[in-house]
Amino acid sequence: MSEINIKSAIEAILFASGSSVELSRIASALEISEKKAEEQISVLIDDYNSEQRGITIIKLKNAYQMVSVKEYAPQIRTIMDLRRNSPLSQAALEVLAVVAYNQPVTKAFVEQVRGVDCSGVIGSLTLKGLVEEKGRLELPGRPLLYGTTENFLRCFNISSLDQLPALPENDEKDSDDNSDSALESTNENELTLEDNKDIENNLEEQQ
């Protein structure tokens, strides 16, 4: 298969899929190496950008998806009669930040960071497809673990969690102060999966 045909085949696969397709699946379907497939996808992206097309291809972790260019979102909403989604609340953004930077986390872990009940917010983020269940913690009651989704990457226009902005450095003098920011709280307490277990154990002892 020539390079032109490979590029066209990748374009057809992504268009027909309607959702993201892993690079390994694309390479397997075309019987080429993943490196070759990735090179052809890069050529496609360059073609779309240079020709100012209404569609492009984005990378989501190890997968690719064909999407419309964001500049034409108002026209697309009009023709499809879509309503603009309401923006995330401050509480939702804080919970999403805690989950994104420390996943997988339990609900109790998020509530420990924010100091308030987060059941409703986590439920809302799950319905919006930004957060999903990632299994259960091996403790009595087996609490659910949460993490971000592929849709989270798509909405925030990043290819992987590695592209999240770095957490701010805190001065030693302020390290004992309570922060109003979920991100700062996350950084100060060095929250890890082990902390999830500690939090859940503490809750278990209190009951």
Tab-separated table of C-alpha atoms in Angstrom:
chain	number	residue	atom	x	y	z
A	1	MET	CA	0.000	0.000	0.000
A	2	SER	CA	1.424	3.404	-1.003
A	3	GLU	CA	1.823	6.240	1.474
A	4	ILE	CA	-1.035	8.124	-0.186
A	5	ASN	CA	-3.308	5.126	0.248
A	6	ILE	CA	-2.161	4.649	3.856
A	7	LYS	CA	-2.986	8.262	4.651
A	8	SER	CA	-6.392	7.970	2.987
A	9	ALA	CA	-7.113	4.716	4.812
A	10	ILE	CA	-6.298	6.320	8.175
A	11	GLU	CA	-8.570	9.227	7.297
A	12	ALA	CA	-11.392	6.809	6.446
A	13	ILE	CA	-10.892	4.837	9.676
A	14	LEU	CA	-11.021	7.926	11.885
A	15	PHE	CA	-13.997	9.377	10.024
A	16	ALA	CA	-15.998	6.144	10.151
A	17	SER	CA	-15.188	5.492	13.814
A	18	GLY	CA	-16.661	8.729	15.130
A	19	SER	CA	-14.646	8.275	18.323
A	20	SER	CA	-10.985	7.883	19.244
A	21	VAL	CA	-9.039	4.926	17.821
A	22	GLU	CA	-5.860	3.595	19.416
A	23	LEU	CA	-2.710	3.888	17.336
A	24	SER	CA	-2.013	0.171	17.725
A	25	ARG	CA	-5.418	-0.702	16.209
A	26	ILE	CA	-4.848	1.603	13.251
A	27	ALA	CA	-1.416	0.090	12.600
A	28	SER	CA	-2.769	-3.435	12.941
A	29	ALA	CA	-5.647	-2.795	10.528
A	30	LEU	CA	-3.273	-1.407	7.891
A	31	GLU	CA	-0.548	-3.968	8.634
A	32	ILE	CA	2.092	-1.291	9.179
A	33	SER	CA	4.232	-0.280	12.153
A	34	GLU	CA	2.901	2.125	14.763
A	35	LYS	CA	5.725	4.502	13.872
A	36	LYS	CA	4.621	4.514	10.221
A	37	ALA	CA	1.000	5.071	11.208
A	38	GLU	CA	1.946	7.949	13.494
A	39	GLU	CA	3.995	9.573	10.730
A	40	GLN	CA	1.062	9.433	8.321
A	41	ILE	CA	-1.306	10.858	10.927
A	42	SER	CA	1.102	13.781	11.414
A	43	VAL	CA	1.043	14.368	7.648
A	44	LEU	CA	-2.757	14.367	7.717
A	45	ILE	CA	-2.825	16.901	10.548
A	46	ASP	CA	-0.412	19.156	8.659
A	47	ASP	CA	-2.580	18.870	5.539
A	48	TYR	CA	-5.711	19.903	7.422
A	49	ASN	CA	-3.985	22.839	9.105
A	50	SER	CA	-2.303	24.148	5.945
A	51	GLU	CA	-5.543	23.999	3.966
A	52	GLN	CA	-7.573	25.629	6.758
A	53	ARG	CA	-10.014	22.743	6.735
A	54	GLY	CA	-13.010	22.515	9.038
A	55	ILE	CA	-11.776	19.278	10.559
A	56	THR	CA	-8.557	18.155	12.201
A	57	ILE	CA	-7.166	15.218	14.164
A	58	ILE	CA	-6.324	15.330	17.865
A	59	LYS	CA	-4.255	12.959	19.978
A	60	LEU	CA	-5.738	11.526	23.169
A	61	LYS	CA	-3.115	9.506	25.061
A	62	ASN	CA	-2.260	6.732	22.579
A	63	ALA	CA	-5.332	7.267	20.426
A	64	TYR	CA	-6.441	9.669	17.707
A	65	GLN	CA	-9.814	11.192	16.842
A	66	MET	CA	-11.142	13.272	13.963
A	67	VAL	CA	-12.918	16.387	15.238
A	68	SER	CA	-14.283	19.696	13.972
A	69	VAL	CA	-12.159	22.810	14.310
A	70	LYS	CA	-13.181	24.814	17.384
A	71	GLU	CA	-13.502	28.084	15.409
A	72	TYR	CA	-16.673	26.715	13.800
A	73	ALA	CA	-18.337	25.606	17.039
A	74	PRO	CA	-21.022	28.383	16.940
A	75	GLN	CA	-22.117	27.396	13.424
A	76	ILE	CA	-22.150	23.711	14.343
A	77	ARG	CA	-24.299	24.407	17.400
A	78	THR	CA	-26.723	26.404	15.274
A	79	ILE	CA	-27.143	23.741	12.589
A	80	MET	CA	-27.464	20.945	15.139
A	81	ASP	CA	-29.627	23.034	17.466
A	82	LEU	CA	-27.330	22.319	20.394
A	83	ARG	CA	-27.386	24.282	23.594
A	84	ARG	CA	-24.191	25.642	25.082
A	85	ASN	CA	-23.167	23.613	28.101
A	86	SER	CA	-23.195	25.524	31.369
A	87	PRO	CA	-19.675	26.180	32.691
A	88	LEU	CA	-18.316	24.117	35.563
A	89	SER	CA	-18.821	25.598	39.004
A	90	GLN	CA	-15.869	26.539	41.202
A	91	ALA	CA	-16.565	23.489	43.369
A	92	ALA	CA	-16.570	21.212	40.314
A	93	LEU	CA	-13.270	22.668	39.077
A	94	GLU	CA	-11.683	22.144	42.496
A	95	VAL	CA	-12.838	18.522	42.704
A	96	LEU	CA	-11.721	17.903	39.124
A	97	ALA	CA	-8.292	19.339	39.954
A	98	VAL	CA	-7.878	17.081	42.994
A	99	VAL	CA	-8.876	14.024	40.966
A	100	ALA	CA	-6.724	14.944	37.956
A	101	TYR	CA	-3.528	15.517	39.930
A	102	ASN	CA	-3.879	12.603	42.370
A	103	GLN	CA	-5.837	9.863	40.593
A	104	PRO	CA	-6.965	7.292	41.379
A	105	VAL	CA	-8.668	8.747	44.462
A	106	THR	CA	-11.630	7.915	46.676
A	107	LYS	CA	-14.496	10.265	47.455
A	108	ALA	CA	-13.295	10.415	51.059
A	109	PHE	CA	-9.866	11.478	49.841
A	110	VAL	CA	-11.340	14.376	47.838
A	111	GLU	CA	-13.493	15.402	50.798
A	112	GLN	CA	-10.448	15.333	53.079
A	113	VAL	CA	-8.727	17.819	50.766
A	114	ARG	CA	-11.708	20.159	50.323
A	115	GLY	CA	-13.235	19.783	53.771
A	116	VAL	CA	-16.802	19.406	52.476
A	117	ASP	CA	-19.057	16.681	51.114
A	118	CYS	CA	-18.358	16.072	47.410
A	119	SER	CA	-20.915	13.382	46.540
A	120	GLY	CA	-23.048	15.637	44.346
A	121	VAL	CA	-20.088	17.210	42.560
A	122	ILE	CA	-18.453	13.864	41.787
A	123	GLY	CA	-21.794	12.575	40.512
A	124	SER	CA	-22.158	15.614	38.254
A	125	LEU	CA	-18.616	15.255	36.884
A	126	THR	CA	-19.305	11.586	36.202
A	127	LEU	CA	-22.480	12.427	34.267
A	128	LYS	CA	-20.544	14.978	32.208
A	129	GLY	CA	-18.034	12.255	31.315
A	130	LEU	CA	-15.088	14.054	32.934
A	131	VAL	CA	-14.605	11.572	35.799
A	132	GLU	CA	-15.132	7.818	35.880
A	133	GLU	CA	-14.778	4.861	38.241
A	134	LYS	CA	-11.322	3.270	38.175
A	135	GLY	CA	-11.901	0.252	40.368
A	136	ARG	CA	-12.085	-0.179	44.136
A	137	LEU	CA	-9.663	0.211	47.022
A	138	GLU	CA	-8.809	-3.041	48.790
A	139	LEU	CA	-10.223	-2.053	52.184
A	140	PRO	CA	-13.390	-2.941	54.115
A	141	GLY	CA	-16.321	-1.620	52.141
A	142	ARG	CA	-14.133	-1.488	49.014
A	143	PRO	CA	-14.625	2.247	48.316
A	144	LEU	CA	-14.698	3.346	44.685
A	145	LEU	CA	-11.658	4.950	43.082
A	146	TYR	CA	-12.106	7.815	40.616
A	147	GLY	CA	-9.979	9.174	37.797
A	148	THR	CA	-10.336	11.437	34.774
A	149	THR	CA	-11.576	10.259	31.385
A	150	GLU	CA	-10.512	10.578	27.785
A	151	ASN	CA	-13.245	13.199	27.470
A	152	PHE	CA	-11.420	15.228	30.137
A	153	LEU	CA	-8.354	15.355	27.879
A	154	ARG	CA	-10.514	16.322	24.918
A	155	CYS	CA	-12.326	19.115	26.782
A	156	PHE	CA	-9.107	20.600	28.154
A	157	ASN	CA	-7.328	20.221	24.801
A	158	ILE	CA	-4.410	18.112	26.072
A	159	SER	CA	-3.037	14.809	24.816
A	160	SER	CA	-2.114	13.318	28.188
A	161	LEU	CA	-2.072	14.091	31.902
A	162	ASP	CA	1.619	14.928	31.566
A	163	GLN	CA	0.537	18.189	29.928
A	164	LEU	CA	-1.304	19.420	33.023
A	165	PRO	CA	0.323	22.612	34.362
A	166	ALA	CA	2.759	22.137	37.223
A	167	LEU	CA	1.450	22.717	40.726
A	168	PRO	CA	2.632	25.965	42.356
A	169	GLU	CA	5.508	25.783	44.817
A	170	ASN	CA	4.589	26.807	48.372
A	171	ASP	CA	6.843	28.704	50.767
A	172	GLU	CA	7.833	26.805	53.888
A	173	LYS	CA	6.359	29.581	55.964
A	174	ASP	CA	2.908	28.952	54.507
A	175	SER	CA	3.089	25.194	54.538
A	176	ASP	CA	1.114	24.903	57.784
A	177	ASP	CA	-1.631	27.287	56.686
A	178	ASN	CA	-4.930	26.019	55.309
A	179	SER	CA	-5.228	26.823	51.609
A	180	ASP	CA	-8.428	27.767	49.846
A	181	SER	CA	-7.097	26.238	46.654
A	182	ALA	CA	-7.596	22.528	45.999
A	183	LEU	CA	-4.442	22.448	43.936
A	184	GLU	CA	-2.338	23.979	46.727
A	185	SER	CA	-3.853	21.607	49.252
A	186	THR	CA	-2.990	18.726	47.001
A	187	ASN	CA	0.642	19.860	46.711
A	188	GLU	CA	1.148	20.530	50.409
A	189	ASN	CA	-0.176	17.205	51.599
A	190	GLU	CA	1.585	15.080	48.956
A	191	LEU	CA	-1.584	13.106	48.397
A	192	THR	CA	-1.055	9.553	47.160
A	193	LEU	CA	-2.958	6.306	46.885
A	194	GLU	CA	-1.617	5.377	50.317
A	195	ASP	CA	-3.374	8.465	51.718
A	196	ASN	CA	-6.628	7.096	50.303
A	197	LYS	CA	-6.110	3.994	52.423
A	198	ASP	CA	-5.299	6.062	55.511
A	199	ILE	CA	-8.403	8.199	55.065
A	200	GLU	CA	-10.643	5.188	54.529
A	201	ASN	CA	-9.082	3.443	57.584
A	202	ASN	CA	-9.726	6.550	59.706
A	203	LEU	CA	-13.351	6.612	58.593
A	204	GLU	CA	-13.676	2.923	59.378
A	205	GLU	CA	-12.313	3.456	62.905
A	206	GLN	CA	-14.713	6.326	63.540
A	207	GLN	CA	-17.795	4.240	62.626
